[in-house]
């Protein structure tokens, strides 16, 4: 081996050793500005955060495994797992240099209360996420396939146990030209005192529209009837129509 080749080989071995031993503290430099990893341990390739913060959400016991070959394609590919007893879950994330995010095999369970969901005060229950794949582009949801399930939903005012509900996003089908990019989810009840059917439409601009019908299975339940009154009078089958629209 020539001296030049030996020097090159030694330099390559040194560089590889440095990369393999990079501490976990390097990872925060690769994360979006709004995501903070506190007390990192391990290495860049396999480590953990004592506490992970994003906005108002805080998780403890977050572990990751980073796939180094994905860096050659200018993206950060990482398997992440939360051991937080309040919100256990796992997923594979692919973060691109332009800020776009792809999510694969997301599975998580978390309570609706405690600042881990968008539910207002006075509601409780458990949320299960089973997302096969999703993507966020330009800060907006661009695609999603999977289901969100709420179980043991409870309202404090008025006091009522409402059972379970599911929002399912099936595998998207090809749309006709000119219809616009949209995501469609089907909403239904799983059990409980309410019969609910609806459809959620999401546009890539962040606009949404939710419409459907809901009825009390027991028409003599005064608390449920009071809860449904703001939706207006029921039709001949006892169903109340509802419609919500806005921008996320």
Coordinates of N, CA, C and O in Angstrom, one line a residue, residues 12-105:
X12 N -10.1 7.9 6.7 CA -11.5 7.4 6.6 C -11.9 6.7 7.8 O -13.0 6.8 8.3
X13 N -11.0 5.8 8.4 CA -11.3 5.1 9.6 C -11.5 6.1 10.8 O -12.5 5.9 11.6
X14 N -10.7 7.1 10.9 CA -10.9 8.1 11.9 C -12.2 8.8 11.8 O -13.0 9.0 12.8
X15 N -12.6 9.2 10.6 CA -13.9 9.9 10.4 C -15.0 9.0 10.7 O -16.0 9.5 11.3
X16 N -15.0 7.8 10.3 CA -16.1 6.8 10.6 C -16.2 6.6 12.1 O -17.3 6.6 12.6
X17 N -15.1 6.5 12.8 CA -15.1 6.4 14.2 C -15.7 7.6 14.9 O -16.6 7.4 15.8
X18 N -15.4 8.8 14.5 CA -16.0 10.0 15.0 C -17.5 10.0 14.8 O -18.3 10.3 15.7
X19 N -17.9 9.6 13.6 CA -19.4 9.7 13.3 C -20.1 8.7 14.1 O -21.2 9.0 14.6
X20 N -19.6 7.5 14.3 CA -20.2 6.4 15.1 C -20.4 6.8 16.5 O -21.4 6.5 17.2
X21 N -19.4 7.6 17.0 CA -19.4 8.0 18.4 C -20.0 9.3 18.7 O -19.9 9.8 19.8
X22 N -20.6 10.0 17.7 CA -21.2 11.3 17.9 C -22.2 11.2 19.0 O -23.1 10.3 19.0
X23 N -22.2 12.1 20.0 CA -23.1 12.0 21.2 C -24.5 12.4 20.8 O -24.8 13.0 19.8
X24 N -25.5 11.9 21.6 CA -26.9 12.2 21.3 C -27.2 13.7 21.4 O -28.1 14.2 20.8
X25 N -26.3 14.5 22.0 CA -26.5 16.0 22.1 C -26.4 16.6 20.7 O -26.9 17.8 20.6
X26 N -26.0 15.9 19.7 CA -25.9 16.5 18.3 C -27.3 16.5 17.7 O -27.6 17.3 16.8
X27 N -28.2 15.5 18.1 CA -29.5 15.4 17.5 C -30.3 16.7 17.5 O -31.0 17.1 16.5
X28 N -30.4 17.4 18.7 CA -31.2 18.7 18.7 C -30.8 19.7 17.6 O -31.7 20.5 17.1
X29 N -29.6 19.6 17.1 CA -29.2 20.5 16.0 C -29.9 20.1 14.7 O -30.0 21.0 13.8
X30 N -30.4 18.9 14.6 CA -31.0 18.4 13.4 C -32.5 18.5 13.4 O -33.2 18.3 12.4
X31 N -33.1 18.8 14.6 CA -34.5 18.9 14.8 C -35.1 20.3 14.5 O -34.3 21.3 14.5
X32 N -36.4 20.4 14.1 CA -37.0 21.7 13.9 C -36.8 22.5 15.2 O -36.7 22.0 16.3
X33 N -36.9 23.8 15.0 CA -36.6 24.8 16.1 C -37.6 24.6 17.2 O -37.3 24.9 18.4
X34 N -38.9 24.2 16.9 CA -39.9 24.1 17.9 C -39.8 22.8 18.7 O -40.6 22.6 19.6
X35 N -38.9 21.9 18.4 CA -38.8 20.6 19.1 C -37.5 20.7 19.9 O -36.4 21.0 19.4
X36 N -37.7 20.4 21.2 CA -36.5 20.5 22.1 C -36.3 19.2 22.8 O -37.2 18.6 23.4
X37 N -35.1 18.6 22.8 CA -34.7 17.4 23.4 C -33.9 17.7 24.7 O -32.8 18.3 24.5
X38 N -34.4 17.5 25.8 CA -33.8 17.8 27.1 C -33.1 16.5 27.6 O -33.6 15.4 27.5
X39 N -31.9 16.7 28.2 CA -31.1 15.6 28.8 C -30.9 14.4 27.8 O -31.3 13.3 28.1
X40 N -30.3 14.7 26.6 CA -30.1 13.6 25.7 C -29.0 12.6 26.2 O -28.0 13.1 26.8
X41 N -29.2 11.3 25.9 CA -28.1 10.3 26.3 C -28.0 9.4 25.1 O -28.8 9.3 24.3
X42 N -26.8 8.6 25.1 CA -26.6 7.7 24.0 C -25.8 8.4 22.9 O -25.0 9.3 23.2
X43 N -26.0 7.9 21.7 CA -25.3 8.5 20.5 C -26.3 9.1 19.6 O -27.5 8.9 19.7
X44 N -25.8 9.8 18.6 CA -26.7 10.3 17.5 C -27.5 9.3 16.9 O -28.7 9.5 16.5
X45 N -26.9 8.1 16.7 CA -27.6 7.0 16.0 C -28.6 6.2 16.8 O -29.6 5.7 16.2
X46 N -28.4 6.2 18.1 CA -29.3 5.5 19.0 C -29.2 6.1 20.4 O -28.2 6.0 21.0
X47 N -30.2 6.8 20.8 CA -30.2 7.5 22.0 C -31.6 7.7 22.6 O -32.6 7.2 22.1
X48 N -31.7 8.6 23.5 CA -32.9 9.0 24.2 C -32.9 10.4 24.7 O -31.9 11.0 24.9
X49 N -34.1 10.9 24.9 CA -34.3 12.2 25.5 C -35.0 12.0 26.9 O -36.0 11.3 26.9
X50 N -34.5 12.6 27.9 CA -35.1 12.5 29.2 C -36.5 13.2 29.1 O -37.5 12.7 29.7
X51 N -36.6 14.2 28.3 CA -37.9 15.0 28.1 C -37.8 15.6 26.7 O -36.9 16.2 26.3
X52 N -38.9 15.4 25.9 CA -39.0 16.0 24.6 C -40.2 16.9 24.6 O -41.3 16.6 25.0
X53 N -40.0 18.2 24.1 CA -41.0 19.2 24.2 C -41.2 19.7 22.8 O -40.3 20.0 22.0
X54 N -42.5 19.9 22.5 CA -42.9 20.5 21.2 C -44.2 21.3 21.5 O -45.3 20.8 21.7
X55 N -44.0 22.7 21.5 CA -45.2 23.5 21.9 C -45.5 23.2 23.4 O -44.7 23.2 24.3
X56 N -46.8 23.0 23.6 CA -47.3 22.7 24.9 C -47.3 21.2 25.3 O -47.6 20.8 26.4
X57 N -46.8 20.4 24.4 CA -46.7 18.9 24.6 C -45.4 18.5 25.1 O -44.3 18.9 24.6
X58 N -45.3 17.8 26.2 CA -44.1 17.3 26.8 C -44.2 15.8 27.0 O -45.2 15.3 27.6
X59 N -43.2 15.0 26.5 CA -43.1 13.6 26.7 C -41.8 13.2 27.4 O -40.8 13.8 27.1
X60 N -41.9 12.2 28.2 CA -40.7 11.7 28.8 C -40.4 10.3 28.3 O -41.2 9.6 27.7
X61 N -39.1 9.9 28.4 CA -38.7 8.5 27.9 C -38.8 8.3 26.4 O -39.3 7.3 26.0
X62 N -38.4 9.3 25.6 CA -38.4 9.2 24.2 C -37.1 8.6 23.7 O -36.0 9.1 24.0
X63 N -37.2 7.5 22.9 CA -36.0 6.9 22.4 C -36.0 6.9 20.8 O -37.1 7.0 20.3
X64 N -34.8 6.8 20.2 CA -34.8 6.9 18.8 C -33.6 6.0 18.2 O -32.7 5.7 18.9
X65 N -33.8 5.6 17.0 CA -32.8 5.0 16.2 C -32.7 5.6 14.9 O -33.7 5.7 14.1
X66 N -31.6 6.2 14.5 CA -31.4 7.0 13.3 C -30.8 6.1 12.2 O -29.9 5.3 12.5
X67 N -31.3 6.2 10.9 CA -30.8 5.4 9.8 C -29.8 6.2 9.0 O -30.2 7.2 8.3
X68 N -28.5 6.0 9.2 CA -27.5 6.9 8.6 C -27.5 6.9 7.0 O -27.2 8.0 6.5
X69 N -27.9 5.8 6.4 CA -27.9 5.9 4.9 C -28.9 6.8 4.3 O -28.7 7.3 3.2
X70 N -30.0 7.1 5.1 CA -31.0 8.1 4.6 C -30.4 9.5 4.5 O -30.9 10.3 3.7
X71 N -29.3 9.8 5.2 CA -28.7 11.1 5.1 C -28.1 11.4 3.8 O -28.0 12.5 3.3
X72 N -27.8 10.3 3.1 CA -27.2 10.5 1.7 C -28.3 11.0 0.7 O -28.0 11.5 -0.3
X73 N -29.6 10.8 1.1 CA -30.7 11.3 0.3 C -31.3 12.6 0.9 O -32.4 13.0 0.6
X74 N -30.5 13.3 1.7 CA -30.8 14.6 2.3 C -32.1 14.5 3.0 O -33.0 15.4 2.9
X75 N -32.3 13.5 3.9 CA -33.4 13.4 4.8 C -33.0 12.7 6.0 O -32.1 11.9 6.1
X76 N -33.8 13.0 7.1 CA -33.5 12.4 8.4 C -34.6 11.3 8.6 O -35.7 11.6 8.8
X77 N -34.1 10.0 8.6 CA -35.0 8.9 8.8 C -34.8 8.3 10.2 O -33.7 7.9 10.5
X78 N -35.8 8.3 11.0 CA -35.7 7.9 12.4 C -36.8 7.1 12.9 O -38.0 7.4 12.6
X79 N -36.5 6.0 13.6 CA -37.5 5.3 14.4 C -37.6 5.9 15.8 O -36.6 6.0 16.5
X80 N -38.8 6.2 16.2 CA -39.0 6.9 17.5 C -40.0 6.2 18.3 O -41.0 5.6 17.8
X81 N -39.7 6.1 19.6 CA -40.6 5.4 20.5 C -40.8 6.2 21.8 O -39.8 6.7 22.4
X82 N -42.0 6.3 22.3 CA -42.3 7.0 23.6 C -42.6 6.0 24.6 O -43.6 5.2 24.4
X83 N -41.9 6.0 25.8 CA -42.3 5.1 26.9 C -43.0 5.9 28.0 O -43.2 5.3 29.1
X84 N -43.4 7.1 27.7 CA -44.2 7.9 28.6 C -45.5 7.1 29.0 O -46.3 6.8 28.1
X85 N -45.8 6.9 30.2 CA -47.0 6.2 30.6 C -48.3 6.9 30.2 O -49.3 6.3 30.1
X86 N -48.2 8.2 30.0 CA -49.4 9.0 29.6 C -49.6 8.8 28.1 O -50.8 8.9 27.6
X87 N -48.6 8.6 27.3 CA -48.7 8.6 25.9 C -47.7 7.7 25.3 O -46.7 8.2 24.7
X88 N -47.9 6.4 25.4 CA -47.0 5.4 24.8 C -47.2 5.3 23.3 O -48.4 5.4 22.8
X89 N -46.2 5.1 22.5 CA -46.4 5.0 21.1 C -45.0 4.8 20.3 O -44.0 4.9 20.9
X90 N -45.2 4.6 19.0 CA -44.0 4.5 18.2 C -44.3 4.9 16.8 O -45.5 4.8 16.4
X91 N -43.3 5.2 16.0 CA -43.5 5.6 14.6 C -42.2 5.7 13.9 O -41.1 5.7 14.5
X92 N -42.2 5.7 12.6 CA -41.0 6.0 11.8 C -41.2 7.4 11.1 O -42.3 7.6 10.5
X93 N -40.3 8.3 11.3 CA -40.4 9.7 10.7 C -39.3 9.9 9.7 O -38.2 9.5 9.9
X94 N -39.7 10.6 8.6 CA -38.7 11.0 7.6 C -38.9 12.5 7.4 O -39.9 13.0 6.9
X95 N -37.8 13.2 7.9 CA -37.9 14.7 7.8 C -37.0 15.2 6.6 O -35.8 14.8 6.6
X96 N -37.5 15.9 5.7 CA -36.8 16.4 4.5 C -36.2 17.8 4.8 O -36.7 18.5 5.7
X97 N -35.3 18.2 4.0 CA -34.6 19.5 4.2 C -35.5 20.7 4.1 O -35.2 21.7 4.6
X98 N -36.6 20.5 3.3 CA -37.5 21.6 3.1 C -38.6 21.7 4.2 O -39.5 22.5 4.2
X99 N -38.5 20.8 5.2 CA -39.4 20.8 6.4 C -40.5 19.9 6.2 O -41.3 19.7 7.2
X100 N -40.7 19.2 5.1 CA -41.8 18.2 4.9 C -41.5 17.0 5.8 O -40.4 16.6 6.0
X101 N -42.6 16.4 6.2 CA -42.5 15.3 7.1 C -43.3 14.1 6.6 O -44.5 14.3 6.3
X102 N -42.8 12.9 6.6 CA -43.5 11.7 6.3 C -43.6 10.8 7.6 O -42.6 10.7 8.3
X103 N -44.7 10.2 7.8 CA -44.9 9.4 9.0 C -45.4 8.0 8.6 O -46.3 7.9 7.7
X104 N -44.8 7.0 9.1 CA -45.1 5.6 8.8 C -45.3 4.8 10.1 O -44.7 5.1 11.1
X105 N -46.3 3.9 10.1 CA -46.6 3.0 11.1 C -46.7 3.7 12.5 O -46.0 3.3 13.5

